[in-house]
Amino acid sequence: MTGKIHSQVYALDIWLEPAQISFRAYLVKDGKNTMIDTGPPLGSPEKLAEVLKAYDLALKDINFILNTHGHFDHIGGNAPIKKAGNPQIMIHREDASFLEDHNFCFEQFFAPVTKASNPQEDLAKARDGFLQEMGPELKVDRRLEDNDLLAIGDNIELRVIHLPGHTLGSVGYYWEKEGMIFTGDSICGLSTPDGSLPIIYDLEAYKQSIKRLLDIPLNMILGCHPYRGISLPPSAIRMGVGEVKRFLEDSLEAAERITEAVATVKGDKEQPLAEVADQVIARLPASMAFKPIAQLMMPQFTLTTVYNALYRNKG
């Protein structure tokens, strides 16, 4: 599916099979062509080329790739686009290793959760799966910092808003003139409809990021997954000042409730992580509709958030 959301902004929808949810990348056309995130690894460059063909573009026609963060489902199209036309790839410096050093990424961000989730799992096998999932390593052309200004066409300038939490280097790309921000997964609402917790690496940073956006004039949030709110249906896009504010407030409410629930759980690394996660979920409001681990198609999302909230930086 594709869709025009603004005279110069287009949504590119891609189905993410393992998680059974859609992924949304964005194309910005303004003399030059910019992709904001590139979707999951699609198996063949032809599939991504087919998506772009709807806009009379080929892979070689993309001038800039702006990644909102480094997770595989946001960078998977980088390699075929880079190979075809050599666009400038940009990502926040805190997430650059997701493109340039996959072994470091696995050890730093994924191995601890993998070991805690399933101590019997072969870590080398898990690493091999991770490396395959991430695709080829790529050089970052520009490491971004907070408040960098990016001229991506004849008239469009985007400001980098550092929004750590989901990852350390998550950002939003803010088009101030239009009150529009491309957030990727920086703001996760109550996560996707499957009932997982939102994936959060650093809860305190995440809450501060939401509060920062509440202070910025916004009338449109362009995300990448159909996140739900407390009383908002799942959607990747939030339009209008009222809906944007409500989604941000719902996201903050969910993060605060998770923080409170985690604080009441006496997590012990000797206890199975799934049991600890279920204790956290049981303490969350039933109205938020988070599901226990056994009912989740992708339990690693919830396990990641609970592990990081309880054990990260605690030895």
PDB file of C-alpha atoms in Angstrom:
ATOM      1  CA  MET A   1       0.000   0.000   0.000  1.00  0.00           C
ATOM      2  CA  THR A   2       1.058   3.558  -0.633  1.00  0.00           C
ATOM      3  CA  GLY A   3      -0.484   6.901   0.180  1.00  0.00           C
ATOM      4  CA  LYS A   4      -0.041  10.638  -0.176  1.00  0.00           C
ATOM      5  CA  ILE A   5      -0.205  12.429   3.151  1.00  0.00           C
ATOM      6  CA  HIS A   6       1.105  15.821   2.049  1.00  0.00           C
ATOM      7  CA  SER A   7       1.938  17.380  -1.296  1.00  0.00           C
ATOM      8  CA  GLN A   8       5.561  16.275  -0.798  1.00  0.00           C
ATOM      9  CA  VAL A   9       5.269  13.359   1.654  1.00  0.00           C
ATOM     10  CA  TYR A  10       4.220   9.813   0.808  1.00  0.00           C
ATOM     11  CA  ALA A  11       3.701   6.725   2.963  1.00  0.00           C
ATOM     12  CA  LEU A  12       5.235   3.442   1.823  1.00  0.00           C
ATOM     13  CA  ASP A  13       3.549   0.529   3.599  1.00  0.00           C
ATOM     14  CA  ILE A  14       5.324  -2.828   3.907  1.00  0.00           C
ATOM     15  CA  TRP A  15       3.967  -5.963   5.603  1.00  0.00           C
ATOM     16  CA  LEU A  16       6.296  -7.292   8.327  1.00  0.00           C
ATOM     17  CA  GLU A  17       5.541 -11.029   8.263  1.00  0.00           C
ATOM     18  CA  PRO A  18       7.147 -12.315  11.520  1.00  0.00           C
ATOM     19  CA  ALA A  19       5.307  -9.796  13.690  1.00  0.00           C
ATOM     20  CA  GLN A  20       2.136  -9.748  11.555  1.00  0.00           C
ATOM     21  CA  ILE A  21       2.084  -5.951  11.503  1.00  0.00           C
ATOM     22  CA  SER A  22       2.628  -3.326   8.846  1.00  0.00           C
ATOM     23  CA  PHE A  23       5.708  -1.140   8.621  1.00  0.00           C
ATOM     24  CA  ARG A  24       5.575   2.352   7.211  1.00  0.00           C
ATOM     25  CA  ALA A  25       8.504   4.158   5.637  1.00  0.00           C
ATOM     26  CA  TYR A  26       8.204   7.660   4.210  1.00  0.00           C
ATOM     27  CA  LEU A  27       9.269   9.284   0.966  1.00  0.00           C
ATOM     28  CA  VAL A  28       9.838  13.042   0.805  1.00  0.00           C
ATOM     29  CA  LYS A  29      10.104  14.603  -2.662  1.00  0.00           C
ATOM     30  CA  ASP A  30      11.438  18.144  -2.981  1.00  0.00           C
ATOM     31  CA  GLY A  31      13.793  18.327  -5.935  1.00  0.00           C
ATOM     32  CA  LYS A  32      15.687  15.493  -4.256  1.00  0.00           C
ATOM     33  CA  ASN A  33      14.282  12.224  -2.925  1.00  0.00           C
ATOM     34  CA  THR A  34      14.572  11.264   0.736  1.00  0.00           C
ATOM     35  CA  MET A  35      13.527   8.052   2.435  1.00  0.00           C
ATOM     36  CA  ILE A  36      12.851   8.214   6.159  1.00  0.00           C
ATOM     37  CA  ASP A  37      13.580   4.654   7.228  1.00  0.00           C
ATOM     38  CA  THR A  38      13.685   1.910   4.610  1.00  0.00           C
ATOM     39  CA  GLY A  39      11.707  -0.947   6.131  1.00  0.00           C
ATOM     40  CA  PRO A  40      12.706  -4.499   7.012  1.00  0.00           C
ATOM     41  CA  PRO A  41      15.061  -6.614   4.898  1.00  0.00           C
ATOM     42  CA  LEU A  42      12.750  -7.625   2.077  1.00  0.00           C
ATOM     43  CA  GLY A  43      14.638 -10.594   0.664  1.00  0.00           C
ATOM     44  CA  SER A  44      15.305  -8.937  -2.681  1.00  0.00           C
ATOM     45  CA  PRO A  45      15.917  -5.389  -3.917  1.00  0.00           C
ATOM     46  CA  GLU A  46      13.150  -5.944  -6.477  1.00  0.00           C
ATOM     47  CA  LYS A  47      10.484  -5.747  -3.776  1.00  0.00           C
ATOM     48  CA  LEU A  48      11.648  -2.348  -2.565  1.00  0.00           C
ATOM     49  CA  ALA A  49      12.047  -1.184  -6.152  1.00  0.00           C
ATOM     50  CA  GLU A  50       8.420  -2.143  -6.774  1.00  0.00           C
ATOM     51  CA  VAL A  51       7.270   0.057  -3.879  1.00  0.00           C
ATOM     52  CA  LEU A  52       9.206   3.038  -5.245  1.00  0.00           C
ATOM     53  CA  LYS A  53       8.000   2.442  -8.788  1.00  0.00           C
ATOM     54  CA  ALA A  54       4.577   3.765  -7.761  1.00  0.00           C
ATOM     55  CA  TYR A  55       6.256   7.192  -7.575  1.00  0.00           C
ATOM     56  CA  ASP A  56       8.192   6.813 -10.821  1.00  0.00           C
ATOM     57  CA  LEU A  57      11.393   6.244  -8.858  1.00  0.00           C
ATOM     58  CA  ALA A  58      14.084   3.577  -8.915  1.00  0.00           C
ATOM     59  CA  LEU A  59      16.447   2.636  -6.089  1.00  0.00           C
ATOM     60  CA  LYS A  60      19.178   4.757  -7.680  1.00  0.00           C
ATOM     61  CA  ASP A  61      17.003   7.880  -7.457  1.00  0.00           C
ATOM     62  CA  ILE A  62      17.096   8.107  -3.642  1.00  0.00           C
ATOM     63  CA  ASN A  63      19.446  10.903  -2.524  1.00  0.00           C
ATOM     64  CA  PHE A  64      19.149  10.680   1.272  1.00  0.00           C
ATOM     65  CA  ILE A  65      18.312   7.965   3.793  1.00  0.00           C
ATOM     66  CA  LEU A  66      17.369   9.266   7.241  1.00  0.00           C
ATOM     67  CA  ASN A  67      17.075   6.462   9.786  1.00  0.00           C
ATOM     68  CA  THR A  68      15.040   7.240  12.894  1.00  0.00           C
ATOM     69  CA  HIS A  69      17.002   4.516  14.722  1.00  0.00           C
ATOM     70  CA  GLY A  70      18.948   1.351  14.028  1.00  0.00           C
ATOM     71  CA  HIS A  71      16.536  -1.572  14.474  1.00  0.00           C
ATOM     72  CA  PHE A  72      16.520  -4.031  11.581  1.00  0.00           C
ATOM     73  CA  ASP A  73      12.998  -3.199  10.401  1.00  0.00           C
ATOM     74  CA  HIS A  74      14.021   0.430   9.850  1.00  0.00           C
ATOM     75  CA  ILE A  75      17.351  -0.077   8.076  1.00  0.00           C
ATOM     76  CA  GLY A  76      16.683  -3.191   5.982  1.00  0.00           C
ATOM     77  CA  GLY A  77      16.401  -1.342   2.685  1.00  0.00           C
ATOM     78  CA  ASN A  78      19.533   0.743   3.222  1.00  0.00           C
ATOM     79  CA  ALA A  79      21.903  -1.730   1.548  1.00  0.00           C
ATOM     80  CA  PRO A  80      20.113  -2.199  -1.801  1.00  0.00           C
ATOM     81  CA  ILE A  81      19.476   1.539  -2.092  1.00  0.00           C
ATOM     82  CA  LYS A  82      23.113   2.324  -1.264  1.00  0.00           C
ATOM     83  CA  LYS A  83      24.331  -0.208  -3.805  1.00  0.00           C
ATOM     84  CA  ALA A  84      22.087   1.184  -6.536  1.00  0.00           C
ATOM     85  CA  GLY A  85      22.698   4.894  -6.173  1.00  0.00           C
ATOM     86  CA  ASN A  86      25.003   5.781  -3.267  1.00  0.00           C
ATOM     87  CA  PRO A  87      22.662   8.011  -1.217  1.00  0.00           C
ATOM     88  CA  GLN A  88      23.885   9.761   1.921  1.00  0.00           C
ATOM     89  CA  ILE A  89      22.927   7.647   4.962  1.00  0.00           C
ATOM     90  CA  MET A  90      22.304   9.515   8.221  1.00  0.00           C
ATOM     91  CA  ILE A  91      21.565   8.233  11.716  1.00  0.00           C
ATOM     92  CA  HIS A  92      22.164   9.546  15.238  1.00  0.00           C
ATOM     93  CA  ARG A  93      25.670   8.765  16.459  1.00  0.00           C
ATOM     94  CA  GLU A  94      24.318   6.686  19.373  1.00  0.00           C
ATOM     95  CA  ASP A  95      22.759   4.238  16.905  1.00  0.00           C
ATOM     96  CA  ALA A  96      25.529   4.232  14.288  1.00  0.00           C
ATOM     97  CA  SER A  97      26.775   0.827  15.466  1.00  0.00           C
ATOM     98  CA  PHE A  98      23.486  -0.727  14.295  1.00  0.00           C
ATOM     99  CA  LEU A  99      24.756  -0.028  10.782  1.00  0.00           C
ATOM    100  CA  GLU A 100      28.507  -0.348  11.199  1.00  0.00           C
ATOM    101  CA  ASP A 101      29.208  -2.977  13.892  1.00  0.00           C
ATOM    102  CA  HIS A 102      26.580  -5.675  14.262  1.00  0.00           C
ATOM    103  CA  ASN A 103      28.635  -7.862  16.609  1.00  0.00           C
ATOM    104  CA  PHE A 104      28.973  -4.956  19.039  1.00  0.00           C
ATOM    105  CA  CYS A 105      25.227  -4.327  18.786  1.00  0.00           C
ATOM    106  CA  PHE A 106      24.402  -7.932  19.581  1.00  0.00           C
ATOM    107  CA  GLU A 107      26.695  -8.035  22.614  1.00  0.00           C
ATOM    108  CA  GLN A 108      25.591  -4.650  23.922  1.00  0.00           C
ATOM    109  CA  PHE A 109      21.857  -4.682  23.361  1.00  0.00           C
ATOM    110  CA  PHE A 110      20.603  -8.187  22.568  1.00  0.00           C
ATOM    111  CA  ALA A 111      22.833 -10.827  24.183  1.00  0.00           C
ATOM    112  CA  PRO A 112      21.883  -9.916  27.791  1.00  0.00           C
ATOM    113  CA  VAL A 113      18.157 -10.255  27.082  1.00  0.00           C
ATOM    114  CA  THR A 114      18.708 -13.438  25.073  1.00  0.00           C
ATOM    115  CA  LYS A 115      20.618 -15.053  27.952  1.00  0.00           C
ATOM    116  CA  ALA A 116      18.059 -13.957  30.536  1.00  0.00           C
ATOM    117  CA  SER A 117      15.107 -15.110  28.424  1.00  0.00           C
ATOM    118  CA  ASN A 118      16.477 -18.554  27.664  1.00  0.00           C
ATOM    119  CA  PRO A 119      19.702 -19.537  29.466  1.00  0.00           C
ATOM    120  CA  GLN A 120      19.823 -22.797  27.495  1.00  0.00           C
ATOM    121  CA  GLU A 121      19.800 -21.080  24.116  1.00  0.00           C
ATOM    122  CA  ASP A 122      22.982 -21.343  22.073  1.00  0.00           C
ATOM    123  CA  LEU A 123      24.265 -17.752  22.095  1.00  0.00           C
ATOM    124  CA  ALA A 124      26.386 -18.306  18.991  1.00  0.00           C
ATOM    125  CA  LYS A 125      23.299 -19.500  17.119  1.00  0.00           C
ATOM    126  CA  ALA A 126      21.341 -16.487  18.354  1.00  0.00           C
ATOM    127  CA  ARG A 127      24.151 -14.205  17.172  1.00  0.00           C
ATOM    128  CA  ASP A 128      24.151 -15.821  13.736  1.00  0.00           C
ATOM    129  CA  GLY A 129      20.403 -15.260  13.469  1.00  0.00           C
ATOM    130  CA  PHE A 130      20.797 -11.641  14.530  1.00  0.00           C
ATOM    131  CA  LEU A 131      23.577 -10.991  12.013  1.00  0.00           C
ATOM    132  CA  GLN A 132      21.526 -12.528   9.233  1.00  0.00           C
ATOM    133  CA  GLU A 133      18.509 -10.451  10.231  1.00  0.00           C
ATOM    134  CA  MET A 134      20.516  -7.216  10.210  1.00  0.00           C
ATOM    135  CA  GLY A 135      21.949  -7.718   6.724  1.00  0.00           C
ATOM    136  CA  PRO A 136      25.262  -6.245   5.551  1.00  0.00           C
ATOM    137  CA  GLU A 137      27.131  -3.628   7.563  1.00  0.00           C
ATOM    138  CA  LEU A 138      27.220  -0.164   6.026  1.00  0.00           C
ATOM    139  CA  LYS A 139      29.236   2.982   6.615  1.00  0.00           C
ATOM    140  CA  VAL A 140      27.283   5.884   8.074  1.00  0.00           C
ATOM    141  CA  ASP A 141      27.828   8.993   5.975  1.00  0.00           C
ATOM    142  CA  ARG A 142      26.728  11.449   8.649  1.00  0.00           C
ATOM    143  CA  ARG A 143      26.393  10.917  12.384  1.00  0.00           C
ATOM    144  CA  LEU A 144      23.616  13.152  13.595  1.00  0.00           C
ATOM    145  CA  GLU A 145      23.368  15.234  16.752  1.00  0.00           C
ATOM    146  CA  ASP A 146      20.420  16.876  18.461  1.00  0.00           C
ATOM    147  CA  ASN A 147      19.225  20.039  16.676  1.00  0.00           C
ATOM    148  CA  ASP A 148      21.154  19.368  13.465  1.00  0.00           C
ATOM    149  CA  LEU A 149      19.428  20.966  10.476  1.00  0.00           C
ATOM    150  CA  LEU A 150      19.107  18.850   7.333  1.00  0.00           C
ATOM    151  CA  ALA A 151      18.412  20.509   3.984  1.00  0.00           C
ATOM    152  CA  ILE A 152      16.916  17.631   2.008  1.00  0.00           C
ATOM    153  CA  GLY A 153      15.573  19.476  -1.012  1.00  0.00           C
ATOM    154  CA  ASP A 154      14.808  22.818  -2.562  1.00  0.00           C
ATOM    155  CA  ASN A 155      12.658  24.099   0.299  1.00  0.00           C
ATOM    156  CA  ILE A 156      12.480  21.467   3.035  1.00  0.00           C
ATOM    157  CA  GLU A 157      14.667  21.617   6.123  1.00  0.00           C
ATOM    158  CA  LEU A 158      14.279  19.043   8.889  1.00  0.00           C
ATOM    159  CA  ARG A 159      15.537  19.470  12.437  1.00  0.00           C
ATOM    160  CA  VAL A 160      16.927  16.455  14.288  1.00  0.00           C
ATOM    161  CA  ILE A 161      15.171  16.010  17.641  1.00  0.00           C
ATOM    162  CA  HIS A 162      17.033  13.473  19.787  1.00  0.00           C
ATOM    163  CA  LEU A 163      14.407  11.259  21.448  1.00  0.00           C
ATOM    164  CA  PRO A 164      16.278   8.539  23.353  1.00  0.00           C
ATOM    165  CA  GLY A 165      14.338   5.765  25.040  1.00  0.00           C
ATOM    166  CA  HIS A 166      13.278   3.209  22.454  1.00  0.00           C
ATOM    167  CA  THR A 167      16.987   3.127  21.591  1.00  0.00           C
ATOM    168  CA  LEU A 168      19.773   5.425  22.740  1.00  0.00           C
ATOM    169  CA  GLY A 169      19.921   7.090  19.337  1.00  0.00           C
ATOM    170  CA  SER A 170      16.244   7.353  18.433  1.00  0.00           C
ATOM    171  CA  VAL A 171      15.336  10.652  16.793  1.00  0.00           C
ATOM    172  CA  GLY A 172      12.461  12.539  15.252  1.00  0.00           C
ATOM    173  CA  TYR A 173      12.842  14.549  12.058  1.00  0.00           C
ATOM    174  CA  TYR A 174      10.889  17.761  12.607  1.00  0.00           C
ATOM    175  CA  TRP A 175       9.513  19.834   9.737  1.00  0.00           C
ATOM    176  CA  GLU A 176       8.751  22.926  11.764  1.00  0.00           C
ATOM    177  CA  LYS A 177       6.976  24.836   9.002  1.00  0.00           C
ATOM    178  CA  GLU A 178       4.343  22.073   8.750  1.00  0.00           C
ATOM    179  CA  GLY A 179       4.266  21.067  12.430  1.00  0.00           C
ATOM    180  CA  MET A 180       5.132  17.562  11.265  1.00  0.00           C
ATOM    181  CA  ILE A 181       7.559  15.097  12.849  1.00  0.00           C
ATOM    182  CA  PHE A 182       8.730  11.698  11.610  1.00  0.00           C
ATOM    183  CA  THR A 183       9.217   9.679  14.794  1.00  0.00           C
ATOM    184  CA  GLY A 184       9.845   6.073  13.744  1.00  0.00           C
ATOM    185  CA  ASP A 185       9.391   4.144  16.999  1.00  0.00           C
ATOM    186  CA  SER A 186      10.501   6.996  19.264  1.00  0.00           C
ATOM    187  CA  ILE A 187       6.960   7.246  20.669  1.00  0.00           C
ATOM    188  CA  CYS A 188       5.270   3.857  21.028  1.00  0.00           C
ATOM    189  CA  GLY A 189       1.881   4.523  22.599  1.00  0.00           C
ATOM    190  CA  LEU A 190       0.666   1.266  24.142  1.00  0.00           C
ATOM    191  CA  SER A 191       2.591  -0.652  21.476  1.00  0.00           C
ATOM    192  CA  THR A 192       0.984  -2.637  18.658  1.00  0.00           C
ATOM    193  CA  PRO A 193      -2.382  -4.438  18.858  1.00  0.00           C
ATOM    194  CA  ASP A 194      -0.800  -7.805  19.784  1.00  0.00           C
ATOM    195  CA  GLY A 195      -0.624  -6.802  23.478  1.00  0.00           C
ATOM    196  CA  SER A 196       3.150  -6.535  23.888  1.00  0.00           C
ATOM    197  CA  LEU A 197       4.702  -3.836  26.018  1.00  0.00           C
ATOM    198  CA  PRO A 198       6.256  -1.014  24.002  1.00  0.00           C
ATOM    199  CA  ILE A 199       9.932  -1.718  23.344  1.00  0.00           C
ATOM    200  CA  ILE A 200      11.830   0.669  25.613  1.00  0.00           C
ATOM    201  CA  TYR A 201      15.559   0.514  26.290  1.00  0.00           C
ATOM    202  CA  ASP A 202      15.633   3.380  28.805  1.00  0.00           C
ATOM    203  CA  LEU A 203      12.325   4.225  30.501  1.00  0.00           C
ATOM    204  CA  GLU A 204      13.446   7.473  32.131  1.00  0.00           C
ATOM    205  CA  ALA A 205      14.928   8.829  28.902  1.00  0.00           C
ATOM    206  CA  TYR A 206      11.800   7.741  27.036  1.00  0.00           C
ATOM    207  CA  LYS A 207       9.520   9.686  29.380  1.00  0.00           C
ATOM    208  CA  GLN A 208      11.668  12.794  29.025  1.00  0.00           C
ATOM    209  CA  SER A 209      11.511  12.450  25.233  1.00  0.00           C
ATOM    210  CA  ILE A 210       7.711  12.390  25.319  1.00  0.00           C
ATOM    211  CA  LYS A 211       7.649  15.454  27.579  1.00  0.00           C
ATOM    212  CA  ARG A 212       9.941  17.246  25.156  1.00  0.00           C
ATOM    213  CA  LEU A 213       7.532  16.620  22.284  1.00  0.00           C
ATOM    214  CA  LEU A 214       4.618  17.859  24.375  1.00  0.00           C
ATOM    215  CA  ASP A 215       6.390  21.235  24.440  1.00  0.00           C
ATOM    216  CA  ILE A 216       6.877  21.391  20.652  1.00  0.00           C
ATOM    217  CA  PRO A 217       4.140  22.745  18.311  1.00  0.00           C
ATOM    218  CA  LEU A 218       2.933  19.633  16.467  1.00  0.00           C
ATOM    219  CA  ASN A 219      -0.088  18.791  14.386  1.00  0.00           C
ATOM    220  CA  MET A 220       1.135  15.539  12.847  1.00  0.00           C
ATOM    221  CA  ILE A 221       3.155  12.557  14.092  1.00  0.00           C
ATOM    222  CA  LEU A 222       4.335  10.166  11.391  1.00  0.00           C
ATOM    223  CA  GLY A 223       5.355   6.847  12.941  1.00  0.00           C
ATOM    224  CA  CYS A 224       6.200   3.477  11.462  1.00  0.00           C
ATOM    225  CA  HIS A 225       3.880   0.968  13.171  1.00  0.00           C
ATOM    226  CA  PRO A 226       0.158   1.013  14.086  1.00  0.00           C
ATOM    227  CA  TYR A 227       0.583   1.928  17.737  1.00  0.00           C
ATOM    228  CA  ARG A 228      -2.531   2.150  19.892  1.00  0.00           C
ATOM    229  CA  GLY A 229      -3.460   4.652  22.568  1.00  0.00           C
ATOM    230  CA  ILE A 230      -5.506   4.195  25.731  1.00  0.00           C
ATOM    231  CA  SER A 231      -8.627   5.314  23.883  1.00  0.00           C
ATOM    232  CA  LEU A 232      -7.161   5.708  20.394  1.00  0.00           C
ATOM    233  CA  PRO A 233      -7.310   2.979  17.735  1.00  0.00           C
ATOM    234  CA  PRO A 234      -4.057   1.616  16.281  1.00  0.00           C
ATOM    235  CA  SER A 235      -2.480   3.940  13.723  1.00  0.00           C
ATOM    236  CA  ALA A 236       0.980   4.883  12.494  1.00  0.00           C
ATOM    237  CA  ILE A 237      -0.127   8.482  11.948  1.00  0.00           C
ATOM    238  CA  ARG A 238      -1.641  10.955  14.401  1.00  0.00           C
ATOM    239  CA  MET A 239      -3.195  14.061  12.855  1.00  0.00           C
ATOM    240  CA  GLY A 240      -4.465  17.249  14.440  1.00  0.00           C
ATOM    241  CA  VAL A 241      -3.237  19.006  17.571  1.00  0.00           C
ATOM    242  CA  GLY A 242      -5.757  17.240  19.807  1.00  0.00           C
ATOM    243  CA  GLU A 243      -5.024  13.707  18.627  1.00  0.00           C
ATOM    244  CA  VAL A 244      -1.264  14.289  18.710  1.00  0.00           C
ATOM    245  CA  LYS A 245      -1.444  15.561  22.296  1.00  0.00           C
ATOM    246  CA  ARG A 246      -3.650  12.667  23.339  1.00  0.00           C
ATOM    247  CA  PHE A 247      -1.310  10.096  21.808  1.00  0.00           C
ATOM    248  CA  LEU A 248       1.704  11.633  23.535  1.00  0.00           C
ATOM    249  CA  GLU A 249      -0.131  11.726  26.857  1.00  0.00           C
ATOM    250  CA  ASP A 250      -1.245   8.107  26.432  1.00  0.00           C
ATOM    251  CA  SER A 251       2.351   7.112  25.664  1.00  0.00           C
ATOM    252  CA  LEU A 252       3.566   8.887  28.793  1.00  0.00           C
ATOM    253  CA  GLU A 253       0.819   7.309  30.909  1.00  0.00           C
ATOM    254  CA  ALA A 254       1.803   3.831  29.711  1.00  0.00           C
ATOM    255  CA  ALA A 255       5.482   4.471  30.454  1.00  0.00           C
ATOM    256  CA  GLU A 256       4.685   5.769  33.938  1.00  0.00           C
ATOM    257  CA  ARG A 257       2.487   2.762  34.720  1.00  0.00           C
ATOM    258  CA  ILE A 258       5.242   0.399  33.538  1.00  0.00           C
ATOM    259  CA  THR A 259       7.762   2.236  35.728  1.00  0.00           C
ATOM    260  CA  GLU A 260       5.487   1.871  38.756  1.00  0.00           C
ATOM    261  CA  ALA A 261       4.840  -1.812  38.065  1.00  0.00           C
ATOM    262  CA  VAL A 262       8.533  -2.588  37.679  1.00  0.00           C
ATOM    263  CA  ALA A 263       9.286  -0.818  40.972  1.00  0.00           C
ATOM    264  CA  THR A 264       7.003  -3.230  42.844  1.00  0.00           C
ATOM    265  CA  VAL A 265       8.582  -6.365  41.386  1.00  0.00           C
ATOM    266  CA  LYS A 266      11.598  -7.777  43.177  1.00  0.00           C
ATOM    267  CA  GLY A 267      13.289  -9.094  40.089  1.00  0.00           C
ATOM    268  CA  ASP A 268      15.945 -11.714  40.628  1.00  0.00           C
ATOM    269  CA  LYS A 269      18.214 -12.759  37.774  1.00  0.00           C
ATOM    270  CA  GLU A 270      17.887 -16.343  39.005  1.00  0.00           C
ATOM    271  CA  GLN A 271      14.142 -16.198  38.326  1.00  0.00           C
ATOM    272  CA  PRO A 272      13.005 -16.864  34.734  1.00  0.00           C
ATOM    273  CA  LEU A 273      12.569 -13.559  32.937  1.00  0.00           C
ATOM    274  CA  ALA A 274       9.163 -14.609  31.589  1.00  0.00           C
ATOM    275  CA  GLU A 275       7.882 -15.045  35.157  1.00  0.00           C
ATOM    276  CA  VAL A 276       9.180 -11.625  36.149  1.00  0.00           C
ATOM    277  CA  ALA A 277       7.608 -10.076  33.048  1.00  0.00           C
ATOM    278  CA  ASP A 278       4.244 -11.642  33.867  1.00  0.00           C
ATOM    279  CA  GLN A 279       4.440 -10.146  37.366  1.00  0.00           C
ATOM    280  CA  VAL A 280       4.952  -6.711  35.805  1.00  0.00           C
ATOM    281  CA  ILE A 281       2.079  -7.192  33.363  1.00  0.00           C
ATOM    282  CA  ALA A 282      -0.256  -8.333  36.160  1.00  0.00           C
ATOM    283  CA  ARG A 283       0.351  -5.001  37.924  1.00  0.00           C
ATOM    284  CA  LEU A 284      -0.647  -2.911  34.900  1.00  0.00           C
ATOM    285  CA  PRO A 285      -4.208  -1.624  34.406  1.00  0.00           C
ATOM    286  CA  ALA A 286      -6.398  -4.202  32.669  1.00  0.00           C
ATOM    287  CA  SER A 287      -7.726  -1.376  30.489  1.00  0.00           C
ATOM    288  CA  MET A 288      -4.316  -1.167  28.800  1.00  0.00           C
ATOM    289  CA  ALA A 289      -4.802  -4.730  27.495  1.00  0.00           C
ATOM    290  CA  PHE A 290      -1.224  -5.932  27.848  1.00  0.00           C
ATOM    291  CA  LYS A 291      -1.016  -9.720  27.556  1.00  0.00           C
ATOM    292  CA  PRO A 292       1.032 -12.293  29.511  1.00  0.00           C
ATOM    293  CA  ILE A 293       4.085 -13.775  27.833  1.00  0.00           C
ATOM    294  CA  ALA A 294       2.444 -17.072  26.833  1.00  0.00           C
ATOM    295  CA  GLN A 295      -0.165 -15.221  24.758  1.00  0.00           C
ATOM    296  CA  LEU A 296       2.293 -13.153  22.717  1.00  0.00           C
ATOM    297  CA  MET A 297       3.426 -13.947  19.199  1.00  0.00           C
ATOM    298  CA  MET A 298       6.636 -11.928  19.741  1.00  0.00           C
ATOM    299  CA  PRO A 299       7.337 -12.155  23.511  1.00  0.00           C
ATOM    300  CA  GLN A 300      10.844 -10.726  23.103  1.00  0.00           C
ATOM    301  CA  PHE A 301       9.375  -7.213  22.841  1.00  0.00           C
ATOM    302  CA  THR A 302       7.942  -7.368  26.359  1.00  0.00           C
ATOM    303  CA  LEU A 303      10.935  -9.303  27.700  1.00  0.00           C
ATOM    304  CA  THR A 304      13.320  -6.654  26.369  1.00  0.00           C
ATOM    305  CA  THR A 305      11.491  -3.805  28.098  1.00  0.00           C
ATOM    306  CA  VAL A 306      11.197  -5.631  31.424  1.00  0.00           C
ATOM    307  CA  TYR A 307      14.829  -6.769  31.381  1.00  0.00           C
ATOM    308  CA  ASN A 308      16.152  -3.289  30.657  1.00  0.00           C
ATOM    309  CA  ALA A 309      13.921  -1.680  33.284  1.00  0.00           C
ATOM    310  CA  LEU A 310      15.020  -4.124  35.979  1.00  0.00           C
ATOM    311  CA  TYR A 311      18.601  -5.075  35.257  1.00  0.00           C
ATOM    312  CA  ARG A 312      20.316  -2.734  32.790  1.00  0.00           C
ATOM    313  CA  ASN A 313      23.336  -1.054  34.400  1.00  0.00           C
ATOM    314  CA  LYS A 314      22.786  -3.021  37.613  1.00  0.00           C
ATOM    315  CA  GLY A 315      25.469  -5.633  37.112  1.00  0.00           C
TER     316      GLY A 315
END
